[in-house]
PDB file of C-alpha atoms in Angstrom:
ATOM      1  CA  UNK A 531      57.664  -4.791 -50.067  1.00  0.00           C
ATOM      2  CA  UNK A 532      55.217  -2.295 -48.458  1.00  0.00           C
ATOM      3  CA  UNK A 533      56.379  -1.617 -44.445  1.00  0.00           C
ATOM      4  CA  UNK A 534      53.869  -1.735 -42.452  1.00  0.00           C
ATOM      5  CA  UNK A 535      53.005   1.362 -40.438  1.00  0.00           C
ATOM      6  CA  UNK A 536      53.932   1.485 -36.554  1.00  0.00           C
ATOM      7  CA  UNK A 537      50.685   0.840 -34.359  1.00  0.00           C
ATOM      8  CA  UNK A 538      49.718   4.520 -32.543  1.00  0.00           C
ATOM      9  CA  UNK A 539      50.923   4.567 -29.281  1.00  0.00           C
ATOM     10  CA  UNK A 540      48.103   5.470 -26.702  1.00  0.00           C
ATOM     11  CA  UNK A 541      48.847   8.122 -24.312  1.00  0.00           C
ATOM     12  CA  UNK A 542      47.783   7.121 -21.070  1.00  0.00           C
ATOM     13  CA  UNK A 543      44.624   8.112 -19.439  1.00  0.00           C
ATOM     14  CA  UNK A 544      45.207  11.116 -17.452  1.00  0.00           C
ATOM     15  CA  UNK A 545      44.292  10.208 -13.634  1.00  0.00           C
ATOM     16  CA  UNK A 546      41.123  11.656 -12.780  1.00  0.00           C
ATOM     17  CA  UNK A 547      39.613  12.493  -9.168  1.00  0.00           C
ATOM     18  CA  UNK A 548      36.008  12.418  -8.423  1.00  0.00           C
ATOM     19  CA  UNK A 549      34.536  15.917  -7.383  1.00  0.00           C
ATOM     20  CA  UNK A 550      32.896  16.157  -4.297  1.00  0.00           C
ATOM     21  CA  UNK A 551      29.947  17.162  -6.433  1.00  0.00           C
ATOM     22  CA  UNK A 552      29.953  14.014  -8.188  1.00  0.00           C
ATOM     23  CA  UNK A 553      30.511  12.248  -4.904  1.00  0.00           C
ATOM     24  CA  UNK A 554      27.346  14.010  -3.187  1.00  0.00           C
ATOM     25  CA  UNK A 555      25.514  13.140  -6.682  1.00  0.00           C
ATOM     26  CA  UNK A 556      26.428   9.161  -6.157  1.00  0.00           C
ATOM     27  CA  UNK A 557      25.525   9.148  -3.096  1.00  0.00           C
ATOM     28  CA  UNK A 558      21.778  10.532  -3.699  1.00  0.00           C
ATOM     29  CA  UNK A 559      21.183   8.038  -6.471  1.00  0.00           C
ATOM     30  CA  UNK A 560      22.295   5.121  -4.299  1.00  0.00           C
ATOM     31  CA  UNK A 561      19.876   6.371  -1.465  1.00  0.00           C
ATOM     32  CA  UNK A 562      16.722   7.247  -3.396  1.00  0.00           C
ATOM     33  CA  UNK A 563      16.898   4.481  -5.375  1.00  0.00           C
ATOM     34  CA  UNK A 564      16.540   2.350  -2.382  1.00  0.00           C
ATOM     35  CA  UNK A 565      12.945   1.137  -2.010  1.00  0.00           C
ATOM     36  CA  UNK A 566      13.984   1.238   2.242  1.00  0.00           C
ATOM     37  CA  UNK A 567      14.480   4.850   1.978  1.00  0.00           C
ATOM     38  CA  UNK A 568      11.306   5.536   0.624  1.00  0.00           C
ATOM     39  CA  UNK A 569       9.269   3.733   2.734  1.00  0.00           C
ATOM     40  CA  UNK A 570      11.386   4.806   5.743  1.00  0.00           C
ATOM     41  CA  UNK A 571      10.318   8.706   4.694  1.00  0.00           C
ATOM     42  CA  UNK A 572       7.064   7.498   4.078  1.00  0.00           C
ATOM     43  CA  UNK A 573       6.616   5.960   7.314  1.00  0.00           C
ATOM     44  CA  UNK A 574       8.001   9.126   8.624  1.00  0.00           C
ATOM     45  CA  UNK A 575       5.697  11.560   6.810  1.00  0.00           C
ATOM     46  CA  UNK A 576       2.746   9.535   7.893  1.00  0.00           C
ATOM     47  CA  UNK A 577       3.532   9.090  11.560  1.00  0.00           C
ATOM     48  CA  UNK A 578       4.455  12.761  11.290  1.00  0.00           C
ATOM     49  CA  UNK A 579       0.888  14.327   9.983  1.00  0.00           C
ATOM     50  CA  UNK A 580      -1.466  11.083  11.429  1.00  0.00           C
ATOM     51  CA  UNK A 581      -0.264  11.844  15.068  1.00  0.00           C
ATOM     52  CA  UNK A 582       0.113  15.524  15.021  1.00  0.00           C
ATOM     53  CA  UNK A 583      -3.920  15.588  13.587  1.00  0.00           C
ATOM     54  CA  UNK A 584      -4.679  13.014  15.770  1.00  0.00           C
ATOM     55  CA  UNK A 585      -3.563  15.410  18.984  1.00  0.00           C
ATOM     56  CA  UNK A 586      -5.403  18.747  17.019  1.00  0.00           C
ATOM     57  CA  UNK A 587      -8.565  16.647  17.000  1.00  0.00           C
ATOM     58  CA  UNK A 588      -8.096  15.298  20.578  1.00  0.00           C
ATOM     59  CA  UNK A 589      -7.334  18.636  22.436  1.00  0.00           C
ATOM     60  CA  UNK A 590     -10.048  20.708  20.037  1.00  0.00           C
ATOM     61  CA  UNK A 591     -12.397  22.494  22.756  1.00  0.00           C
ATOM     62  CA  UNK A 592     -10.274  21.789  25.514  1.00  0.00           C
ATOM     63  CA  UNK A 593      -9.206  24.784  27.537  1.00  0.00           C
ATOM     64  CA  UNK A 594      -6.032  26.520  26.475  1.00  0.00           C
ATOM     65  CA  UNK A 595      -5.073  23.460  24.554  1.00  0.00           C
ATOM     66  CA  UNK A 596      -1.916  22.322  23.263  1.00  0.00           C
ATOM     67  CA  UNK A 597      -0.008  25.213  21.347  1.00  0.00           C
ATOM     68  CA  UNK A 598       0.029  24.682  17.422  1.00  0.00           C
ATOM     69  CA  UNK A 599       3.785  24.286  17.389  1.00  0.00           C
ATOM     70  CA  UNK A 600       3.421  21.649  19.454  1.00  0.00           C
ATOM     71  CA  UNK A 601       0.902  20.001  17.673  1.00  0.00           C
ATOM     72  CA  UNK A 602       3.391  19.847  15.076  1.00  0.00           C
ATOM     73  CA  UNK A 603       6.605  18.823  16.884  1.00  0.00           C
ATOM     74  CA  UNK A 604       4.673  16.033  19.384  1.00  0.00           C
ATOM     75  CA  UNK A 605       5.390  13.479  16.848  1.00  0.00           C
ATOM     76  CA  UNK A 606       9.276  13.873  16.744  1.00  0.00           C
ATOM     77  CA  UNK A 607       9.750  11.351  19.963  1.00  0.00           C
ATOM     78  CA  UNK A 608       8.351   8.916  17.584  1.00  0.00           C
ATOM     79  CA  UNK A 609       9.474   9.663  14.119  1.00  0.00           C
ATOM     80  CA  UNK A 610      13.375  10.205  15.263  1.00  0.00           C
ATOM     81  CA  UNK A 611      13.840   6.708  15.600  1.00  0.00           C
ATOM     82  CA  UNK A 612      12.495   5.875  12.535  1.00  0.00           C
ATOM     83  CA  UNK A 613      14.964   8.339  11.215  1.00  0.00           C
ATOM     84  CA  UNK A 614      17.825   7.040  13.492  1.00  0.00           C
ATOM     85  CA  UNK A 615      17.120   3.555  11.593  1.00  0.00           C
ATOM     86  CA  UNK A 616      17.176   5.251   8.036  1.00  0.00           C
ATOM     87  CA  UNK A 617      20.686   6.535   8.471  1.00  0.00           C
ATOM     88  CA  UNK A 618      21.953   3.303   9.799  1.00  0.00           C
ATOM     89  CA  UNK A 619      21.018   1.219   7.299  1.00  0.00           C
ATOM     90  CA  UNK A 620      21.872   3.126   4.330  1.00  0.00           C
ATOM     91  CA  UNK A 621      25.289   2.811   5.580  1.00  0.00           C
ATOM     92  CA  UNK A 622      25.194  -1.078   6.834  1.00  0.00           C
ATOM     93  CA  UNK A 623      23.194  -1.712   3.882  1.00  0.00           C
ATOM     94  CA  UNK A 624      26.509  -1.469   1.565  1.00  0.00           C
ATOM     95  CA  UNK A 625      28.405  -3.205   3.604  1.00  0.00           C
ATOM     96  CA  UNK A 626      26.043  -6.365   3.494  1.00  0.00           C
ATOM     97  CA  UNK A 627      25.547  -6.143  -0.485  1.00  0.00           C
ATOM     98  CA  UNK A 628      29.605  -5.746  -0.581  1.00  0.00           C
ATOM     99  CA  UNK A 629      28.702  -2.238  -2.340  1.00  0.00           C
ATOM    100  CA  UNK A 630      31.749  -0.606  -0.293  1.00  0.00           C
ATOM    101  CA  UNK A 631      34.071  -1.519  -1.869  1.00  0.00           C
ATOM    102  CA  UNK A 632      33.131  -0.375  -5.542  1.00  0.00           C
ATOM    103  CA  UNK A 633      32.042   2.759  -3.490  1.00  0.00           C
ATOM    104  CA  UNK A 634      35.745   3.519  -1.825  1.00  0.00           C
ATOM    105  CA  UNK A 635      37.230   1.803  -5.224  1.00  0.00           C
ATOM    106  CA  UNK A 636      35.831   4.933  -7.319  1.00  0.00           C
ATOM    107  CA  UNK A 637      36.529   7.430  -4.697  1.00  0.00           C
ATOM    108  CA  UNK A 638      39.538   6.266  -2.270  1.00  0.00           C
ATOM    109  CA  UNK A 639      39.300   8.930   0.127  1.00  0.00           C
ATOM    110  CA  UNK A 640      37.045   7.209   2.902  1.00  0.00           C
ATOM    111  CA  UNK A 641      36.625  10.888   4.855  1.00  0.00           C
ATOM    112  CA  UNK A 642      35.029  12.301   1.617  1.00  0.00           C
ATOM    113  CA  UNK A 643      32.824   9.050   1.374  1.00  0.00           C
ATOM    114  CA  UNK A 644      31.355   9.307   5.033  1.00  0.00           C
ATOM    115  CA  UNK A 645      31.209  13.226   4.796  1.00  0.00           C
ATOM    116  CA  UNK A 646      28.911  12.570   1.444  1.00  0.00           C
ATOM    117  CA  UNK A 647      26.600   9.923   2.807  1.00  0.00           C
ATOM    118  CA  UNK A 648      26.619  12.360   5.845  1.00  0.00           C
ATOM    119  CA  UNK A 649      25.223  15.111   3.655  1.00  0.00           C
ATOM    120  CA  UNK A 650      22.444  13.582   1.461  1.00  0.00           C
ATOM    121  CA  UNK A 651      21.093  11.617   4.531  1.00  0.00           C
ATOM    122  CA  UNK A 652      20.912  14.961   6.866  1.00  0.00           C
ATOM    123  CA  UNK A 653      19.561  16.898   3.428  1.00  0.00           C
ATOM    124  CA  UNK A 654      17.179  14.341   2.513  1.00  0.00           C
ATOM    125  CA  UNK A 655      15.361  13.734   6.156  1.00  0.00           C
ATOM    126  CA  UNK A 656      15.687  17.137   6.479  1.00  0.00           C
ATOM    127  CA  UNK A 657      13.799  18.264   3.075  1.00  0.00           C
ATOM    128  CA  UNK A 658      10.786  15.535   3.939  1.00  0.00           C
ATOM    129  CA  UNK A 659      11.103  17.330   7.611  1.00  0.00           C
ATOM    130  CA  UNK A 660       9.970  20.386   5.880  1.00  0.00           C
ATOM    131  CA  UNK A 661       7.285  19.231   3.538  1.00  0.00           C
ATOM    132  CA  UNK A 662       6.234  16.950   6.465  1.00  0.00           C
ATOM    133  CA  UNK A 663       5.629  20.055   9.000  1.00  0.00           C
ATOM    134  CA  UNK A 664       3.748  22.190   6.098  1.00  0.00           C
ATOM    135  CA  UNK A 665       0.914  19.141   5.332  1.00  0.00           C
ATOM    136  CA  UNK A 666       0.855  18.730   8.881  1.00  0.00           C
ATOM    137  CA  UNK A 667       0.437  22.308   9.783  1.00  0.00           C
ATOM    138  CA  UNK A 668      -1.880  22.881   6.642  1.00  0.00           C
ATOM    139  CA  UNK A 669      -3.994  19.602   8.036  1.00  0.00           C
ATOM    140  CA  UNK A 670      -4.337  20.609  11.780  1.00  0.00           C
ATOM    141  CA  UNK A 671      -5.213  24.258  11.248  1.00  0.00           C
ATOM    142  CA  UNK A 672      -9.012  23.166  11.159  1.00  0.00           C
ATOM    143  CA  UNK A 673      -8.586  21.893  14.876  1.00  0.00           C
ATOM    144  CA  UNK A 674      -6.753  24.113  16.177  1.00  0.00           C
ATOM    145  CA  UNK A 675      -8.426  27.233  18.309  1.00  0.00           C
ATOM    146  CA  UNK A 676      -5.615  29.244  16.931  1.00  0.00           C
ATOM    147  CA  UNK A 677      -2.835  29.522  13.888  1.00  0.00           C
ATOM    148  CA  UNK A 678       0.565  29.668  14.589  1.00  0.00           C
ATOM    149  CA  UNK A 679       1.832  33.044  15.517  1.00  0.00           C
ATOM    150  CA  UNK A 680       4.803  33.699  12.626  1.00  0.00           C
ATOM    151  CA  UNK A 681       5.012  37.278  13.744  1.00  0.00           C
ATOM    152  CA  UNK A 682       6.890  35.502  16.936  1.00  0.00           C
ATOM    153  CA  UNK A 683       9.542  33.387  15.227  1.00  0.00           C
ATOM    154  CA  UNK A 684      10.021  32.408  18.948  1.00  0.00           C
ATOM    155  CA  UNK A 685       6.999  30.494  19.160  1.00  0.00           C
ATOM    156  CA  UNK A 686       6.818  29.374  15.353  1.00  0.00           C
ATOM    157  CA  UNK A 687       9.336  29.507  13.084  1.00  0.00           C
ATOM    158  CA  UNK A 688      12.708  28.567  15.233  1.00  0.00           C
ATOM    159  CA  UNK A 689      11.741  25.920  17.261  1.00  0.00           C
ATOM    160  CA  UNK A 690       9.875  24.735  13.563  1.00  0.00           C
ATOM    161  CA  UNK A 691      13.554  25.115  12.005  1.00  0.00           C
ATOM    162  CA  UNK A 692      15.012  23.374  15.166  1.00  0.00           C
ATOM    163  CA  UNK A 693      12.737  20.341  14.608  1.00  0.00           C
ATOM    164  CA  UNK A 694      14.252  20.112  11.310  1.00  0.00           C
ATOM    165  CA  UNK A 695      17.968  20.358  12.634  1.00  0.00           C
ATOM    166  CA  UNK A 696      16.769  17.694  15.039  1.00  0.00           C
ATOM    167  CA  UNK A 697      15.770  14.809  12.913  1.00  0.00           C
ATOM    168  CA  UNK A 698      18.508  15.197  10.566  1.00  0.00           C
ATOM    169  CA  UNK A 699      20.820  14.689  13.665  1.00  0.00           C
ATOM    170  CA  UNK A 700      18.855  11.797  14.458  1.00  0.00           C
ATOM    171  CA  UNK A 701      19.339  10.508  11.274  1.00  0.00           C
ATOM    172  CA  UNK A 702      23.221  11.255  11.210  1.00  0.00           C
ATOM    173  CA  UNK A 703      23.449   9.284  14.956  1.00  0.00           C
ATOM    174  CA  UNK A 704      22.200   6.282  13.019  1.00  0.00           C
ATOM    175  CA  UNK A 705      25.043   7.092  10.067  1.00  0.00           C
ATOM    176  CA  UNK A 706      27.899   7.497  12.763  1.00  0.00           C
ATOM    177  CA  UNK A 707      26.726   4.295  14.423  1.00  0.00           C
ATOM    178  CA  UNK A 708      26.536   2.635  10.768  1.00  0.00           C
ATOM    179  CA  UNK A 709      30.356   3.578   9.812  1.00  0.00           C
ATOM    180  CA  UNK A 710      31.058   2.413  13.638  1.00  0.00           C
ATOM    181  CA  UNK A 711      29.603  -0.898  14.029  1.00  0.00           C
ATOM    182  CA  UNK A 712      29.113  -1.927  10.247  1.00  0.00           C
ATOM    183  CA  UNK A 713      26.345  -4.286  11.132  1.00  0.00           C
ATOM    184  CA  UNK A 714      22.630  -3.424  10.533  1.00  0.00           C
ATOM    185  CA  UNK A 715      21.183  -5.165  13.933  1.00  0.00           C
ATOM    186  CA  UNK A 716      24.296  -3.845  15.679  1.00  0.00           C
ATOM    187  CA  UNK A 717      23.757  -0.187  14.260  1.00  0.00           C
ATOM    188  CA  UNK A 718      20.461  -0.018  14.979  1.00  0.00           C
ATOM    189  CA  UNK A 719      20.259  -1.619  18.198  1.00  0.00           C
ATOM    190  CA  UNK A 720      22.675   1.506  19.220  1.00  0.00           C
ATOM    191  CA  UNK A 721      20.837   4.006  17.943  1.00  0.00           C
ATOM    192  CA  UNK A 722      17.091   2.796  18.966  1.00  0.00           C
ATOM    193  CA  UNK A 723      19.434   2.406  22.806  1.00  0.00           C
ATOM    194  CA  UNK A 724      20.499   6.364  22.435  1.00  0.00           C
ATOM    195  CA  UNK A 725      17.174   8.036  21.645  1.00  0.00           C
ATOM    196  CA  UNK A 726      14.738   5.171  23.513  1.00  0.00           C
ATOM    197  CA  UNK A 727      16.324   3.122  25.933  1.00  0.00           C
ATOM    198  CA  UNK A 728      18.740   5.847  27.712  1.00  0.00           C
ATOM    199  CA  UNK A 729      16.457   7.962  28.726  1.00  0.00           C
ATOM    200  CA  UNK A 730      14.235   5.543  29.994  1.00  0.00           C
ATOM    201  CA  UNK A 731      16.376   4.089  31.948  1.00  0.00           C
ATOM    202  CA  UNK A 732      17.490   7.494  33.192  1.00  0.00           C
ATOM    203  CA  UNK A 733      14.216   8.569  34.436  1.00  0.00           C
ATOM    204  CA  UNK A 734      14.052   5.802  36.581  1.00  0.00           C
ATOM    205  CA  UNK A 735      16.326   6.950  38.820  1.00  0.00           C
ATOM    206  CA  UNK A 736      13.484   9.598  39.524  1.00  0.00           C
ATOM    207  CA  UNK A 737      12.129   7.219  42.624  1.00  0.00           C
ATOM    208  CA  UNK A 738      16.167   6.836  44.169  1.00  0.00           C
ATOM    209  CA  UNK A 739      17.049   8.488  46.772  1.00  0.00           C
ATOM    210  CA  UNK A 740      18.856  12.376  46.558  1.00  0.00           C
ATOM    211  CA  UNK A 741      22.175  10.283  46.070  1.00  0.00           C
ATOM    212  CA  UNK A 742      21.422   9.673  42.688  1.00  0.00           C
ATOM    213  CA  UNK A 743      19.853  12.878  41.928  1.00  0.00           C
ATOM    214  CA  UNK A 744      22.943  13.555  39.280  1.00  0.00           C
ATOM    215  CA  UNK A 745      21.779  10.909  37.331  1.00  0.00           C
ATOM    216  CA  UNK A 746      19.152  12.784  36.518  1.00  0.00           C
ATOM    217  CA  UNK A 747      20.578  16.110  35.777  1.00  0.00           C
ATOM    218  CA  UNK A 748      22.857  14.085  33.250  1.00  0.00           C
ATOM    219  CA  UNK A 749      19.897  13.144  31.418  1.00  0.00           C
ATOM    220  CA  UNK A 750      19.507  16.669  29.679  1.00  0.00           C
ATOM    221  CA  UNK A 751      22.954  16.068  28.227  1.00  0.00           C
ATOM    222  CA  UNK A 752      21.340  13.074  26.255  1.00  0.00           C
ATOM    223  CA  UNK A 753      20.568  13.796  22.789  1.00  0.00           C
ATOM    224  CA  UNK A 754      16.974  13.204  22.940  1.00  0.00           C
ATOM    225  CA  UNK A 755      16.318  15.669  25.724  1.00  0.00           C
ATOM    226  CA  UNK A 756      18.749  18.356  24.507  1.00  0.00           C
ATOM    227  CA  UNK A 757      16.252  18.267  20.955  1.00  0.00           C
ATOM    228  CA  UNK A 758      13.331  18.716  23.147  1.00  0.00           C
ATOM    229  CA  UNK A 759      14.740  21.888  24.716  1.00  0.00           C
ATOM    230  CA  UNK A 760      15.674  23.231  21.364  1.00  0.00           C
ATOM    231  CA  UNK A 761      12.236  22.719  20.053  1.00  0.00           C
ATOM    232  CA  UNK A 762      10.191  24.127  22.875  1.00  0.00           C
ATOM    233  CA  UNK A 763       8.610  27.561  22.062  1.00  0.00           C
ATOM    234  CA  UNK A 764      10.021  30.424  23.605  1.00  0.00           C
ATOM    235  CA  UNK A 765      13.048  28.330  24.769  1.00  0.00           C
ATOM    236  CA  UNK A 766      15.769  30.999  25.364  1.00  0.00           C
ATOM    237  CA  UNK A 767      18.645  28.906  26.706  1.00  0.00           C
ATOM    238  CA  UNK A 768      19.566  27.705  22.822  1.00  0.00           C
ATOM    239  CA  UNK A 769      23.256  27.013  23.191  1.00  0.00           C
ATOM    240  CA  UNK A 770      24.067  24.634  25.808  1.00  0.00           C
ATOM    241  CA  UNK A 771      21.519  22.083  23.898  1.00  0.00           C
ATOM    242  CA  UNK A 772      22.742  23.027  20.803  1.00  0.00           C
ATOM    243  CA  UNK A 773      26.404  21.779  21.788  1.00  0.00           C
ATOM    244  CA  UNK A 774      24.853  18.751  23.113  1.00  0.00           C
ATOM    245  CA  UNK A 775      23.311  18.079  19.857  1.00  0.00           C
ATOM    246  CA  UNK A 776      26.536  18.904  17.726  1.00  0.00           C
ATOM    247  CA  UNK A 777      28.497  16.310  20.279  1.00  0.00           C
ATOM    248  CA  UNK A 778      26.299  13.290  20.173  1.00  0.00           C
ATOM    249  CA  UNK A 779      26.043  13.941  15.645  1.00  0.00           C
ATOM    250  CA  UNK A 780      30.143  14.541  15.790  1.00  0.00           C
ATOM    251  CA  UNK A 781      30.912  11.805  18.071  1.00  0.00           C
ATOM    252  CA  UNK A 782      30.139   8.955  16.142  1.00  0.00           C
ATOM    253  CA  UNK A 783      30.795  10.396  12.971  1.00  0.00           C
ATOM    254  CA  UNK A 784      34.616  10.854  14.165  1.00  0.00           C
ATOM    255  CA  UNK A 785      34.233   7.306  15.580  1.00  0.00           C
ATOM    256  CA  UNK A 786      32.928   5.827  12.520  1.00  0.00           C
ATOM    257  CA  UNK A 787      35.704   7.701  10.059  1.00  0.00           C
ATOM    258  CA  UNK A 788      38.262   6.278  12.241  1.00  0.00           C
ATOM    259  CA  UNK A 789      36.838   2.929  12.008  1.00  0.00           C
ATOM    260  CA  UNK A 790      36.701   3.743   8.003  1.00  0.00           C
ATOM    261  CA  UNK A 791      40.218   4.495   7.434  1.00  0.00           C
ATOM    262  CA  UNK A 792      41.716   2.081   9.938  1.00  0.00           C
ATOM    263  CA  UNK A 793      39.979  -1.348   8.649  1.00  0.00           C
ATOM    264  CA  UNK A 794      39.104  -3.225   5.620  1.00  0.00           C
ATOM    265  CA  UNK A 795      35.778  -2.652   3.711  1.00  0.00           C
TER     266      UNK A 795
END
């Protein structure tokens, strides 16, 4: 009678960790494969270009004019929120499909998660940023009484690079507030409040009396106002709004990773 052979024993899998590589690259597919991030840059792009030609045609022939940088940036106090929104709902947008969980399932540590999103969101706004600002500043040039002066990175090519920085931290508010809050109305309702409603409401303490005149000086601490000073040409005083910048993008991304680690998905 013929014995019948022993069944090969398996060796178990050997336990593998995801890369941060791989972890940025999952996190790219499940954002640009999202029809709302697409027409969220789109909307973006055109708001971007439409306004800034729609100021080079309006101020063509006027005396002095508006500088060509400016042309350029105007449109940022419009397009940040749209950007704001973008970064809160790619975030809230798993948590309403349930996609968390598969997403801290394959990679357990949260803090690499929200440092991922993080990345391709500020990368992403920022690359459609730049390819915004050259159509725009290839469109305008007909309009404008003169070019932008690159021979005084000054007056062109920082406060161009700053408006770049700046919408990507717009767009990484709206990811802190997404981690925070978890809901997309809730998320977005705090990040359209920090770049629209604060400092409106702040400048209308402009007609109070000198008691409240502090109110006011706070307002260049908001996040909003601090971008503005970055991107103004010839701006010299770069540092103080720079820190106000990195505070209100590290804020709620610290908030939002401890809400990450310390509750359910």
């Amino acid at each position: 009678m013929t014995a019948l052979a022993p069944a090969p024993v398996r060796r178990a899998a050997s336990a593998h960790r995801l890369s941060f590589a791989h972890l940025l690259r999952s996190e790219a597919i499940k954002i640009l494969t999202l029809r709302s991030t697409w027409w969220s840059l789109g909307v973006t792009a055109a708001m971007s270009v439409g306004i800034s030609l729609l100021i080079a045609v309006a101020t063509t022939g006027m005396s002095g004019g508006m500088a060509p940088t400016n042309v350029i940036l105007a449109p940022t106090q419009f397009t940040m929120l749209v950007a704001g929104i973008l970064g809160a709902i790619v975030v809230t947008g798993e948590y309403s499909t349930g996609m968390i969980r598969s997403t801290l399932t394959a990679e357990p540590r949260r803090g690499a998660v929200l440092l991922a999103k993080a990345c391709v969101v500020a990368l992403t706004m920022a690359a459609t940023t730049v390819v915004t600002y050259a159509v725009a500043i290839v469109v305008t040039a007909p309009f404008t009484s003169t070019g932008i002066d690159w021979a005084t990175p000054a007056d062109s090519i920082v406060p161009l690079a700053l408006g770049v920085v700046s919408m990507a931290s717009f767009a990484l508010l709206g990811v802190g507030f997404g981690f925070l809050i978890r809901s997309g109305a809730g998320a977005i309702a705090a990040t359209v409040g920090v770049l629209f409603v604060l400092p409106i409401m702040l400048s209308l303490f402009s007609i109070a009396g000198p008691d409240w005149t502090w109110v006011l000086e706070s307002a260049k601490y908001l996040l909003v106002n601090a971008a503005a000073e970055l991107t103004s040409p010839g701006t010299e005083n770069l540092l103080e709004p720079a820190l106000t910048m990195a505070g209100w993008v590290v804020g709620p991304l610290l908030l939002g990773w401890v809400a990450l680690r310390s509750r359910d998905a």
